[in-house]
mmCIF file of C-alpha atoms in Angstrom:
data_model
loop_
_atom_site.group_PDB
_atom_site.id
_atom_site.type_symbol
_atom_site.label_atom_id
_atom_site.label_comp_id
_atom_site.label_asym_id
_atom_site.label_seq_id
_atom_site.Cartn_x
_atom_site.Cartn_y
_atom_site.Cartn_z
ATOM 1 C CA MET A 1 0.000 0.000 0.000
ATOM 2 C CA ASN A 2 1.440 3.372 -1.006
ATOM 3 C CA SER A 3 1.846 6.418 1.235
ATOM 4 C CA ASP A 4 -1.114 8.284 -0.285
ATOM 5 C CA SER A 5 -3.490 5.444 0.560
ATOM 6 C CA LEU A 6 -2.085 5.213 4.081
ATOM 7 C CA PHE A 7 -2.457 8.982 4.465
ATOM 8 C CA TYR A 8 -6.176 8.824 3.685
ATOM 9 C CA ILE A 9 -6.635 5.826 5.992
ATOM 10 C CA ILE A 10 -4.962 7.811 8.786
ATOM 11 C CA ILE A 11 -7.294 10.760 8.145
ATOM 12 C CA ALA A 12 -10.315 8.433 8.090
ATOM 13 C CA ILE A 13 -9.326 6.794 11.400
ATOM 14 C CA LEU A 14 -8.899 10.157 13.132
ATOM 15 C CA VAL A 15 -12.210 11.516 11.828
ATOM 16 C CA LEU A 16 -14.123 8.313 12.592
ATOM 17 C CA GLN A 17 -12.753 8.175 16.145
ATOM 18 C CA PHE A 18 -13.744 11.807 16.675
ATOM 19 C CA PHE A 19 -17.317 11.247 15.475
ATOM 20 C CA ILE A 20 -17.765 8.061 17.517
ATOM 21 C CA GLU A 21 -16.491 9.786 20.641
ATOM 22 C CA THR A 22 -18.630 12.869 20.008
ATOM 23 C CA PHE A 23 -21.720 10.711 19.470
ATOM 24 C CA LEU A 24 -21.074 8.820 22.710
ATOM 25 C CA GLU A 25 -20.702 12.098 24.602
ATOM 26 C CA TYR A 26 -23.976 13.280 23.053
ATOM 27 C CA LEU A 27 -25.796 10.088 24.097
ATOM 28 C CA ASN A 28 -24.411 10.460 27.597
ATOM 29 C CA SER A 29 -25.513 14.090 27.810
ATOM 30 C CA LYS A 30 -29.099 13.070 27.064
ATOM 31 C CA HIS A 31 -29.135 11.090 30.329
ATOM 32 C CA TYR A 32 -28.054 13.965 32.564
ATOM 33 C CA SER A 33 -31.659 14.667 33.604
ATOM 34 C CA ASP A 34 -32.775 11.066 34.036
ATOM 35 C CA PRO A 35 -34.507 10.231 37.332
ATOM 36 C CA ILE A 36 -32.065 9.133 40.008
ATOM 37 C CA PRO A 37 -32.251 5.381 40.725
ATOM 38 C CA GLN A 38 -34.146 4.511 43.907
ATOM 39 C CA ASP A 39 -31.016 3.248 45.706
ATOM 40 C CA LEU A 40 -29.327 6.611 45.067
ATOM 41 C CA LYS A 41 -32.108 8.960 46.131
ATOM 42 C CA ASP A 42 -30.161 9.970 49.223
ATOM 43 C CA VAL A 43 -26.952 10.945 47.359
ATOM 44 C CA PHE A 44 -28.147 14.397 46.268
ATOM 45 C CA ASP A 45 -30.822 16.721 47.538
ATOM 46 C CA GLU A 46 -32.639 18.852 44.943
ATOM 47 C CA ASN A 47 -30.118 21.718 44.925
ATOM 48 C CA GLU A 48 -27.107 19.381 44.836
ATOM 49 C CA TYR A 49 -28.650 17.430 41.948
ATOM 50 C CA LYS A 50 -29.124 20.639 39.963
ATOM 51 C CA LYS A 51 -25.508 21.548 40.694
ATOM 52 C CA SER A 52 -24.423 18.088 39.530
ATOM 53 C CA GLN A 53 -26.372 18.496 36.294
ATOM 54 C CA ALA A 54 -24.872 21.935 35.687
ATOM 55 C CA TYR A 55 -21.358 20.557 36.283
ATOM 56 C CA LYS A 56 -21.898 17.725 33.805
ATOM 57 C CA ARG A 57 -23.337 20.028 31.126
ATOM 58 C CA THR A 58 -20.516 22.531 31.560
ATOM 59 C CA ASN A 59 -17.912 19.804 31.153
ATOM 60 C CA TYR A 60 -19.775 18.371 28.163
ATOM 61 C CA ARG A 61 -19.812 21.683 26.301
ATOM 62 C CA PHE A 62 -16.188 22.401 27.159
ATOM 63 C CA GLY A 63 -15.146 18.882 26.152
ATOM 64 C CA LEU A 64 -16.930 19.242 22.814
ATOM 65 C CA PHE A 65 -15.122 22.528 22.122
ATOM 66 C CA SER A 66 -11.675 21.228 23.147
ATOM 67 C CA SER A 67 -11.995 17.935 21.234
ATOM 68 C CA THR A 68 -13.130 19.787 18.090
ATOM 69 C CA PHE A 69 -10.165 22.125 18.404
ATOM 70 C CA SER A 70 -7.860 19.129 18.832
ATOM 71 C CA ILE A 71 -9.104 17.237 15.766
ATOM 72 C CA VAL A 72 -8.981 20.347 13.566
ATOM 73 C CA LEU A 73 -5.428 21.068 14.729
ATOM 74 C CA THR A 74 -4.324 17.451 14.170
ATOM 75 C CA LEU A 75 -5.874 17.225 10.715
ATOM 76 C CA GLY A 76 -4.395 20.593 9.767
ATOM 77 C CA PHE A 77 -0.985 19.464 10.955
ATOM 78 C CA LEU A 78 -1.237 16.368 8.747
ATOM 79 C CA VAL A 79 -2.725 18.025 5.667
ATOM 80 C CA PHE A 80 -0.369 21.020 5.627
ATOM 81 C CA GLY A 81 2.815 19.049 6.283
ATOM 82 C CA GLY A 82 3.370 19.863 9.928
ATOM 83 C CA PHE A 83 5.221 16.633 10.637
ATOM 84 C CA GLY A 84 7.482 17.216 7.642
ATOM 85 C CA TRP A 85 8.251 20.731 8.893
ATOM 86 C CA VAL A 86 9.124 19.492 12.394
ATOM 87 C CA ASP A 87 11.209 16.688 10.895
ATOM 88 C CA GLY A 88 13.166 19.245 8.890
ATOM 89 C CA ILE A 89 13.894 21.282 12.035
ATOM 90 C CA ALA A 90 15.004 18.155 13.906
ATOM 91 C CA ARG A 91 17.346 17.139 11.099
ATOM 92 C CA SER A 92 18.970 20.569 11.137
ATOM 93 C CA PHE A 93 20.324 19.760 14.617
ATOM 94 C CA SER A 94 22.052 16.492 13.811
ATOM 95 C CA GLU A 95 22.284 13.528 11.474
ATOM 96 C CA ASN A 96 22.213 11.058 14.348
ATOM 97 C CA PRO A 97 18.854 9.184 14.238
ATOM 98 C CA ILE A 98 18.525 9.196 18.027
ATOM 99 C CA VAL A 99 19.141 12.938 18.340
ATOM 100 C CA VAL A 100 16.780 13.656 15.438
ATOM 101 C CA ALA A 101 14.036 11.538 17.039
ATOM 102 C CA LEU A 102 14.471 13.179 20.451
ATOM 103 C CA VAL A 103 14.284 16.683 18.978
ATOM 104 C CA PHE A 104 11.324 15.667 16.762
ATOM 105 C CA PHE A 105 9.240 14.290 19.630
ATOM 106 C CA GLY A 106 10.434 17.042 21.966
ATOM 107 C CA ILE A 107 9.094 19.746 19.647
ATOM 108 C CA ILE A 108 5.789 17.924 19.164
ATOM 109 C CA MET A 109 5.337 17.197 22.879
ATOM 110 C CA ILE A 110 6.174 20.669 24.150
ATOM 111 C CA GLY A 111 4.349 22.368 21.284
ATOM 112 C CA SER A 112 1.222 20.291 21.877
ATOM 113 C CA ASP A 113 1.327 20.977 25.607
ATOM 114 C CA ILE A 114 1.723 24.720 25.070
ATOM 115 C CA VAL A 115 -1.268 24.743 22.703
ATOM 116 C CA THR A 116 -3.466 22.748 25.095
ATOM 117 C CA THR A 117 -2.382 24.507 28.303
ATOM 118 C CA PRO A 118 -5.070 27.218 27.977
ATOM 119 C CA PHE A 119 -7.696 24.455 27.965
ATOM 120 C CA SER A 120 -6.359 22.752 31.107
ATOM 121 C CA TYR A 121 -5.956 26.182 32.718
ATOM 122 C CA TYR A 122 -9.592 27.034 31.951
ATOM 123 C CA ARG A 123 -10.802 23.665 33.236
ATOM 124 C CA THR A 124 -8.871 24.114 36.494
ATOM 125 C CA PHE A 125 -9.331 27.798 37.262
ATOM 126 C CA VAL A 126 -12.766 28.407 35.724
ATOM 127 C CA ILE A 127 -14.826 25.198 35.691
ATOM 128 C CA GLU A 128 -13.362 23.420 38.734
ATOM 129 C CA GLU A 129 -13.149 26.747 40.562
ATOM 130 C CA LYS A 130 -16.780 27.583 39.808
ATOM 131 C CA PHE A 131 -18.023 24.301 41.267
ATOM 132 C CA GLY A 132 -15.804 24.466 44.340
ATOM 133 C CA PHE A 133 -13.273 21.757 43.489
ATOM 134 C CA ASN A 134 -10.089 23.642 42.681
ATOM 135 C CA LYS A 135 -7.545 24.317 45.421
ATOM 136 C CA SER A 136 -4.522 24.686 43.162
ATOM 137 C CA THR A 137 -2.673 27.964 42.730
ATOM 138 C CA ARG A 138 -1.415 29.312 39.425
ATOM 139 C CA THR A 139 2.158 28.881 40.629
ATOM 140 C CA LEU A 140 1.495 25.233 41.464
ATOM 141 C CA PHE A 141 -0.275 24.691 38.129
ATOM 142 C CA PHE A 142 2.680 25.894 36.060
ATOM 143 C CA LEU A 143 5.198 24.228 38.362
ATOM 144 C CA ASP A 144 3.419 20.912 37.750
ATOM 145 C CA LYS A 145 3.672 21.582 34.014
ATOM 146 C CA ILE A 146 7.419 22.163 34.187
ATOM 147 C CA LYS A 147 7.981 19.088 36.350
ATOM 148 C CA GLY A 148 5.906 17.041 33.900
ATOM 149 C CA TRP A 149 8.045 18.250 30.995
ATOM 150 C CA VAL A 150 11.280 17.405 32.815
ATOM 151 C CA MET A 151 10.063 13.918 33.700
ATOM 152 C CA THR A 152 8.850 13.266 30.151
ATOM 153 C CA ILE A 153 12.147 14.433 28.697
ATOM 154 C CA LEU A 154 14.248 12.357 31.094
ATOM 155 C CA LEU A 155 12.174 9.177 31.297
ATOM 156 C CA GLY A 156 10.388 9.253 27.940
ATOM 157 C CA GLY A 157 13.431 10.541 26.095
ATOM 158 C CA GLY A 158 15.688 7.940 27.704
ATOM 159 C CA MET A 159 13.294 5.094 26.838
ATOM 160 C CA LEU A 160 12.930 6.325 23.236
ATOM 161 C CA ALA A 161 16.697 6.654 22.801
ATOM 162 C CA LEU A 162 17.219 3.074 23.996
ATOM 163 C CA VAL A 163 14.456 1.696 21.756
ATOM 164 C CA ILE A 164 15.973 3.360 18.676
ATOM 165 C CA TRP A 165 19.404 2.090 19.692
ATOM 166 C CA PHE A 166 17.948 -1.429 19.947
ATOM 167 C CA PHE A 167 16.485 -0.950 16.444
ATOM 168 C CA GLN A 168 19.836 0.099 15.013
ATOM 169 C CA TRP A 169 21.616 -2.777 16.746
ATOM 170 C CA ALA A 170 19.121 -5.656 16.420
ATOM 171 C CA GLY A 171 17.069 -4.684 13.376
ATOM 172 C CA ALA A 172 13.637 -6.292 13.211
ATOM 173 C CA ASN A 173 14.325 -8.135 16.479
ATOM 174 C CA PHE A 174 14.508 -4.830 18.354
ATOM 175 C CA TRP A 175 11.020 -5.450 19.742
ATOM 176 C CA ILE A 176 12.302 -8.215 22.060
ATOM 177 C CA TYR A 177 14.794 -5.896 23.757
ATOM 178 C CA ALA A 178 12.339 -2.986 23.785
ATOM 179 C CA TRP A 179 9.775 -5.254 25.420
ATOM 180 C CA GLY A 180 12.291 -6.255 28.080
ATOM 181 C CA LEU A 181 13.084 -2.582 28.710
ATOM 182 C CA VAL A 182 9.396 -1.701 29.110
ATOM 183 C CA ALA A 183 8.875 -4.690 31.427
ATOM 184 C CA VAL A 184 11.753 -3.723 33.717
ATOM 185 C CA PHE A 185 10.642 -0.084 33.756
ATOM 186 C CA SER A 186 6.992 -0.976 34.474
ATOM 187 C CA ILE A 187 7.867 -3.303 37.347
ATOM 188 C CA PHE A 188 10.291 -0.760 38.790
ATOM 189 C CA LEU A 189 7.646 1.977 38.529
ATOM 190 C CA ASN A 190 5.039 -0.214 40.210
ATOM 191 C CA LEU A 191 7.423 -0.880 43.070
ATOM 192 C CA PHE A 192 8.801 2.586 43.638
ATOM 193 C CA TYR A 193 6.258 5.019 42.138
ATOM 194 C CA SER A 194 5.145 6.257 45.548
ATOM 195 C CA LYS A 195 8.720 6.634 46.779
ATOM 196 C CA LEU A 196 10.280 8.301 43.739
ATOM 197 C CA ILE A 197 7.595 10.001 41.632
ATOM 198 C CA VAL A 198 4.838 11.081 44.007
ATOM 199 C CA PRO A 199 7.172 13.159 46.270
ATOM 200 C CA LEU A 200 7.996 15.365 43.263
ATOM 201 C CA PHE A 201 4.386 16.568 43.247
ATOM 202 C CA ASN A 202 2.911 15.852 46.680
ATOM 203 C CA LYS A 203 3.882 15.558 50.307
ATOM 204 C CA GLN A 204 3.312 12.152 51.904
ATOM 205 C CA THR A 205 3.321 11.657 55.655
ATOM 206 C CA PRO A 206 2.811 8.474 57.688
ATOM 207 C CA LEU A 207 -0.692 8.163 59.131
ATOM 208 C CA SER A 208 -0.602 9.478 62.681
ATOM 209 C CA PRO A 209 -1.209 7.068 65.573
ATOM 210 C CA GLY A 210 -4.836 7.029 66.655
ATOM 211 C CA SER A 211 -8.113 5.180 66.310
ATOM 212 C CA LEU A 212 -8.109 5.252 62.478
ATOM 213 C CA LYS A 213 -4.654 3.704 62.252
ATOM 214 C CA ASP A 214 -5.601 1.150 64.915
ATOM 215 C CA LYS A 215 -8.716 0.138 62.961
ATOM 216 C CA ILE A 216 -6.797 -0.151 59.694
ATOM 217 C CA GLU A 217 -4.077 -2.262 61.282
ATOM 218 C CA ALA A 218 -6.653 -4.448 63.055
ATOM 219 C CA TYR A 219 -8.449 -5.091 59.754
ATOM 220 C CA ALA A 220 -5.176 -5.826 57.932
ATOM 221 C CA GLN A 221 -4.212 -8.320 60.627
ATOM 222 C CA GLN A 222 -7.666 -9.917 60.503
ATOM 223 C CA VAL A 223 -7.404 -10.677 56.765
ATOM 224 C CA GLY A 224 -3.713 -11.600 56.851
ATOM 225 C CA PHE A 225 -2.547 -8.546 54.928
ATOM 226 C CA GLU A 226 0.924 -7.421 55.967
ATOM 227 C CA LEU A 227 0.782 -3.636 56.023
ATOM 228 C CA LYS A 228 3.601 -1.490 57.328
ATOM 229 C CA ASN A 229 3.206 1.599 55.185
ATOM 230 C CA ILE A 230 0.091 3.775 55.525
ATOM 231 C CA PHE A 231 0.553 7.286 54.176
ATOM 232 C CA VAL A 232 -1.560 10.418 53.878
ATOM 233 C CA ILE A 233 -1.073 12.529 50.753
ATOM 234 C CA ASP A 234 -1.888 16.242 50.589
ATOM 235 C CA GLY A 235 -4.380 15.976 47.719
ATOM 236 C CA SER A 236 -6.211 19.023 49.091
ATOM 237 C CA LYS A 237 -3.466 21.293 47.730
ATOM 238 C CA ARG A 238 -4.973 20.768 44.257
ATOM 239 C CA SER A 239 -8.581 19.619 44.629
ATOM 240 C CA THR A 240 -11.332 18.823 47.112
ATOM 241 C CA LYS A 241 -11.968 15.487 45.384
ATOM 242 C CA ALA A 242 -11.026 12.448 47.470
ATOM 243 C CA ASN A 243 -9.207 9.252 46.608
ATOM 244 C CA ALA A 244 -7.175 6.350 47.967
ATOM 245 C CA TYR A 245 -4.876 3.971 46.190
ATOM 246 C CA PHE A 246 -2.726 0.921 46.690
ATOM 247 C CA SER A 247 0.729 0.688 45.127
ATOM 248 C CA GLY A 248 3.632 -1.709 44.975
ATOM 249 C CA PHE A 249 3.759 -5.333 45.984
ATOM 250 C CA GLY A 250 5.793 -7.528 48.293
ATOM 251 C CA LYS A 251 7.685 -5.542 50.901
ATOM 252 C CA GLU A 252 7.172 -2.334 48.898
ATOM 253 C CA LYS A 253 3.375 -2.321 49.058
ATOM 254 C CA ARG A 254 1.733 0.679 50.669
ATOM 255 C CA VAL A 255 -1.683 2.277 51.087
ATOM 256 C CA THR A 256 -2.051 5.981 50.413
ATOM 257 C CA LEU A 257 -5.066 7.941 51.662
ATOM 258 C CA TYR A 258 -5.858 11.430 50.415
ATOM 259 C CA ASP A 259 -6.288 13.928 53.223
ATOM 260 C CA THR A 260 -9.615 14.856 51.598
ATOM 261 C CA LEU A 261 -10.759 11.235 52.021
ATOM 262 C CA ILE A 262 -9.998 11.364 55.736
ATOM 263 C CA LYS A 263 -11.906 14.646 55.950
ATOM 264 C CA ASP A 264 -14.986 13.449 54.027
ATOM 265 C CA LEU A 265 -15.460 9.933 55.414
ATOM 266 C CA ASN A 266 -15.790 8.508 58.898
ATOM 267 C CA GLU A 267 -13.345 5.866 60.130
ATOM 268 C CA GLU A 268 -15.580 2.872 59.347
ATOM 269 C CA GLU A 269 -16.030 4.113 55.774
ATOM 270 C CA ILE A 270 -12.288 4.659 55.327
ATOM 271 C CA VAL A 271 -11.562 1.106 56.469
ATOM 272 C CA ALA A 272 -14.235 -0.123 54.022
ATOM 273 C CA VAL A 273 -12.485 1.724 51.178
ATOM 274 C CA LEU A 274 -9.207 0.171 52.318
ATOM 275 C CA ALA A 275 -10.866 -3.265 52.388
ATOM 276 C CA HIS A 276 -11.822 -2.767 48.751
ATOM 277 C CA GLU A 277 -8.195 -1.965 47.881
ATOM 278 C CA VAL A 278 -6.969 -4.991 49.822
ATOM 279 C CA GLY A 279 -9.481 -7.038 47.820
ATOM 280 C CA HIS A 280 -7.706 -6.027 44.619
ATOM 281 C CA TYR A 281 -4.422 -7.256 46.076
ATOM 282 C CA LYS A 282 -5.842 -10.494 47.481
ATOM 283 C CA ARG A 283 -7.577 -11.334 44.204
ATOM 284 C CA LYS A 284 -4.291 -10.650 42.360
ATOM 285 C CA HIS A 285 -5.839 -7.950 40.175
ATOM 286 C CA ILE A 286 -2.707 -5.817 40.359
ATOM 287 C CA LEU A 287 -0.545 -8.682 39.122
ATOM 288 C CA PHE A 288 -3.053 -9.507 36.369
ATOM 289 C CA ASN A 289 -3.228 -5.906 35.153
ATOM 290 C CA LEU A 290 0.555 -5.600 35.085
ATOM 291 C CA SER A 291 0.918 -8.914 33.226
ATOM 292 C CA ALA A 292 -1.842 -8.048 30.736
ATOM 293 C CA SER A 293 -0.320 -4.624 30.114
ATOM 294 C CA LEU A 294 3.097 -6.152 29.441
ATOM 295 C CA LEU A 295 1.591 -8.801 27.151
ATOM 296 C CA LEU A 296 -0.278 -6.181 25.119
ATOM 297 C CA THR A 297 2.877 -4.070 24.939
ATOM 298 C CA GLY A 298 4.824 -7.070 23.614
ATOM 299 C CA ILE A 299 2.186 -7.769 20.950
ATOM 300 C CA THR A 300 2.159 -4.103 19.902
ATOM 301 C CA LEU A 301 5.949 -3.975 19.648
ATOM 302 C CA PHE A 302 5.990 -7.211 17.638
ATOM 303 C CA VAL A 303 3.446 -5.822 15.152
ATOM 304 C CA LEU A 304 5.456 -2.588 15.005
ATOM 305 C CA SER A 305 8.601 -4.562 14.129
ATOM 306 C CA ILE A 306 6.811 -6.019 11.086
ATOM 307 C CA PHE A 307 5.896 -2.614 9.637
ATOM 308 C CA ILE A 308 8.571 -0.241 10.947
ATOM 309 C CA ASN A 309 10.896 -0.741 7.952
ATOM 310 C CA ASN A 310 8.165 0.083 5.437
ATOM 311 C CA PRO A 311 9.091 3.568 4.132
ATOM 312 C CA GLU A 312 5.468 4.227 3.106
ATOM 313 C CA LEU A 313 4.516 4.318 6.801
ATOM 314 C CA SER A 314 6.809 7.310 7.353
ATOM 315 C CA LEU A 315 5.946 9.083 4.109
ATOM 316 C CA ALA A 316 2.218 8.809 4.927
ATOM 317 C CA ILE A 317 2.508 11.499 7.612
ATOM 318 C CA GLY A 318 4.211 13.949 5.253
ATOM 319 C CA VAL A 319 7.952 13.613 5.953
ATOM 320 C CA SER A 320 10.374 13.510 3.021
ATOM 321 C CA GLN A 321 12.790 10.979 4.512
ATOM 322 C CA PRO A 322 11.700 7.660 6.075
ATOM 323 C CA SER A 323 12.714 7.178 9.702
ATOM 324 C CA PHE A 324 11.902 5.189 12.820
ATOM 325 C CA HIS A 325 10.327 8.176 14.589
ATOM 326 C CA ALA A 326 8.087 9.121 11.653
ATOM 327 C CA ALA A 327 6.991 5.504 11.167
ATOM 328 C CA LEU A 328 6.204 5.378 14.880
ATOM 329 C CA ILE A 329 3.706 8.247 14.480
ATOM 330 C CA GLY A 330 2.037 6.634 11.462
ATOM 331 C CA PHE A 331 1.901 3.232 13.128
ATOM 332 C CA GLY A 332 0.456 4.692 16.312
ATOM 333 C CA ILE A 333 -2.527 6.139 14.441
ATOM 334 C CA LEU A 334 -3.080 3.096 12.227
ATOM 335 C CA TYR A 335 -2.892 0.764 15.243
ATOM 336 C CA SER A 336 -5.273 2.849 17.366
ATOM 337 C CA PRO A 337 -8.459 0.942 16.354
ATOM 338 C CA ILE A 338 -6.854 -2.250 17.695
ATOM 339 C CA SER A 339 -5.863 -0.369 20.846
ATOM 340 C CA GLU A 340 -9.506 0.682 21.247
ATOM 341 C CA ILE A 341 -10.599 -2.960 21.124
ATOM 342 C CA THR A 342 -8.023 -4.063 23.709
ATOM 343 C CA SER A 343 -9.054 -1.101 25.862
ATOM 344 C CA LEU A 344 -12.683 -2.298 25.750
ATOM 345 C CA VAL A 345 -11.592 -5.761 26.874
ATOM 346 C CA MET A 346 -9.462 -4.344 29.698
ATOM 347 C CA ASN A 347 -12.287 -2.043 30.846
ATOM 348 C CA ASN A 348 -14.662 -4.990 30.929
ATOM 349 C CA MET A 349 -12.187 -6.979 33.033
ATOM 350 C CA SER A 350 -11.641 -3.965 35.284
ATOM 351 C CA ARG A 351 -15.369 -3.638 35.984
ATOM 352 C CA LYS A 352 -15.477 -7.329 36.961
ATOM 353 C CA PHE A 353 -12.480 -6.802 39.232
ATOM 354 C CA GLU A 354 -14.248 -3.900 40.946
ATOM 355 C CA TYR A 355 -17.200 -6.157 41.759
ATOM 356 C CA GLN A 356 -14.799 -8.764 43.142
ATOM 357 C CA ALA A 357 -13.006 -6.180 45.294
ATOM 358 C CA ASP A 358 -16.374 -4.889 46.535
ATOM 359 C CA ASN A 359 -17.410 -8.436 47.396
ATOM 360 C CA TYR A 360 -14.171 -8.986 49.297
ATOM 361 C CA ALA A 361 -14.818 -5.826 51.333
ATOM 362 C CA LYS A 362 -18.422 -6.913 51.924
ATOM 363 C CA ILE A 363 -17.396 -10.351 53.204
ATOM 364 C CA THR A 364 -14.423 -9.279 55.325
ATOM 365 C CA PHE A 365 -15.711 -5.968 56.677
ATOM 366 C CA GLY A 366 -19.277 -5.126 55.696
ATOM 367 C CA SER A 367 -21.306 -3.737 52.828
ATOM 368 C CA GLN A 368 -22.984 -0.772 54.524
ATOM 369 C CA PRO A 369 -19.821 1.274 55.282
ATOM 370 C CA LEU A 370 -18.651 0.794 51.682
ATOM 371 C CA ILE A 371 -22.052 1.799 50.293
ATOM 372 C CA SER A 372 -22.133 4.981 52.366
ATOM 373 C CA SER A 373 -18.528 5.819 51.423
ATOM 374 C CA LEU A 374 -19.278 5.378 47.704
ATOM 375 C CA LYS A 375 -22.312 7.616 48.016
ATOM 376 C CA LYS A 376 -20.367 10.339 49.829
ATOM 377 C CA LEU A 377 -17.530 10.241 47.307
ATOM 378 C CA SER A 378 -20.001 10.467 44.413
ATOM 379 C CA LYS A 379 -21.821 13.344 46.060
ATOM 380 C CA ASN A 380 -18.646 15.304 46.778
ATOM 381 C CA SER A 381 -17.384 14.901 43.217
ATOM 382 C CA LEU A 382 -20.796 15.639 41.610
ATOM 383 C CA SER A 383 -20.449 12.417 39.627
ATOM 384 C CA ASN A 384 -22.860 11.250 36.959
ATOM 385 C CA LEU A 385 -25.395 8.855 38.528
ATOM 386 C CA THR A 386 -27.208 8.075 35.262
ATOM 387 C CA PRO A 387 -24.625 7.520 32.488
ATOM 388 C CA HIS A 388 -25.666 6.054 29.130
ATOM 389 C CA PRO A 389 -24.977 2.278 28.940
ATOM 390 C CA ALA A 390 -23.003 2.684 25.688
ATOM 391 C CA TYR A 391 -20.771 5.291 27.314
ATOM 392 C CA VAL A 392 -20.223 3.014 30.311
ATOM 393 C CA PHE A 393 -19.339 0.107 28.004
ATOM 394 C CA MET A 394 -16.786 2.165 26.069
ATOM 395 C CA HIS A 395 -15.181 4.217 28.835
ATOM 396 C CA TYR A 396 -15.890 3.095 32.380
ATOM 397 C CA SER A 397 -13.233 1.086 34.181
ATOM 398 C CA HIS A 398 -15.590 0.920 37.200
ATOM 399 C CA PRO A 399 -19.247 -0.141 37.295
ATOM 400 C CA THR A 400 -21.771 2.635 37.808
ATOM 401 C CA LEU A 401 -22.582 3.578 41.388
ATOM 402 C CA ALA A 402 -26.078 2.095 41.022
ATOM 403 C CA ASP A 403 -24.671 -1.241 39.842
ATOM 404 C CA ARG A 404 -22.067 -1.371 42.616
ATOM 405 C CA ILE A 405 -24.659 -0.713 45.303
ATOM 406 C CA LYS A 406 -27.013 -3.288 43.789
ATOM 407 C CA ASN A 407 -24.180 -5.818 43.910
ATOM 408 C CA LEU A 408 -23.261 -4.902 47.500
ATOM 409 C CA LYS A 409 -26.870 -5.323 48.617
ATOM 410 C CA SER A 410 -27.351 -8.643 46.843
#
């Protein structure tokens, strides 16, 4: 297949994905005013429900505007030779393929982030501010941006440089070494994310001695879950929304509670949320997700190795000289429909895992504290209680609140 045909296929994929996503958002928006399910009547009062509807509609309109801007910009970049222009700039720096690729992706990444920053700024300081969620300052917002750039350059740039070096050294077999690199990096990140990455953005402190810590430790001992690390993260410096997460495995596992979670929930509800997270660990969901992610990465890299040497793949995005980095862009777009399918499968598995974790919490601690915690968290985040089933199927990694409560009561 020649580059012109591939170019039009790339355009068609981008446009089709945009229209499917826009249609799903439209379907979802038509359910914003649906009656609240009977089990969720106590989540919102009348004023809070109106506020929730206003929040959803505001985000829907803003999302429609930003996604339209994004697709127009992307199509314009393709049609008017934007990738070829950036490639020319990158090649003016060096003839080394690794340097050229790093400059090429660096320009695209930073340029894209600069263009989209006004949108994230508006979402944070206008929409989230209006509905009482934002606690971030402008200094913190831009500092996060800079830190994100530095991390992407160091980690992403280092990984890309090694992958291209593998390609130059091993040819079509580069995917095996690249896969090994990704596997080592992913496992390392899973083990030490909370120790190495989180402190760059947030402060973590050990949970203070007291009744909450005693209850958490008593529960962990009851279910045979060795837990030495319980931390509180200062999520309130950016948002009022609450969360908790489990990271690592083996001796490096730890539970992290947002300070907003401790503020919004009572101690029984916090332990119930923790029980849900322990359920994920006990049911080996974390190990499954990591293994599945690595398997899918290996398959993707193998398919990439088959097509990467085809010059038409590079020329399809408008560059004049075939290269690994240009082919990577073209492949990424052409492979995206397959990625969508694997994402659907993973989301379906994730929803099943959430039911299993809920069931574990129900059996080992109790359903009522988890139900009340889920309701409070949904209320405080003004979440959508009546999403369209098609939208849930395509995007939700968790079951709807109504479905989770129905399962917990069964």
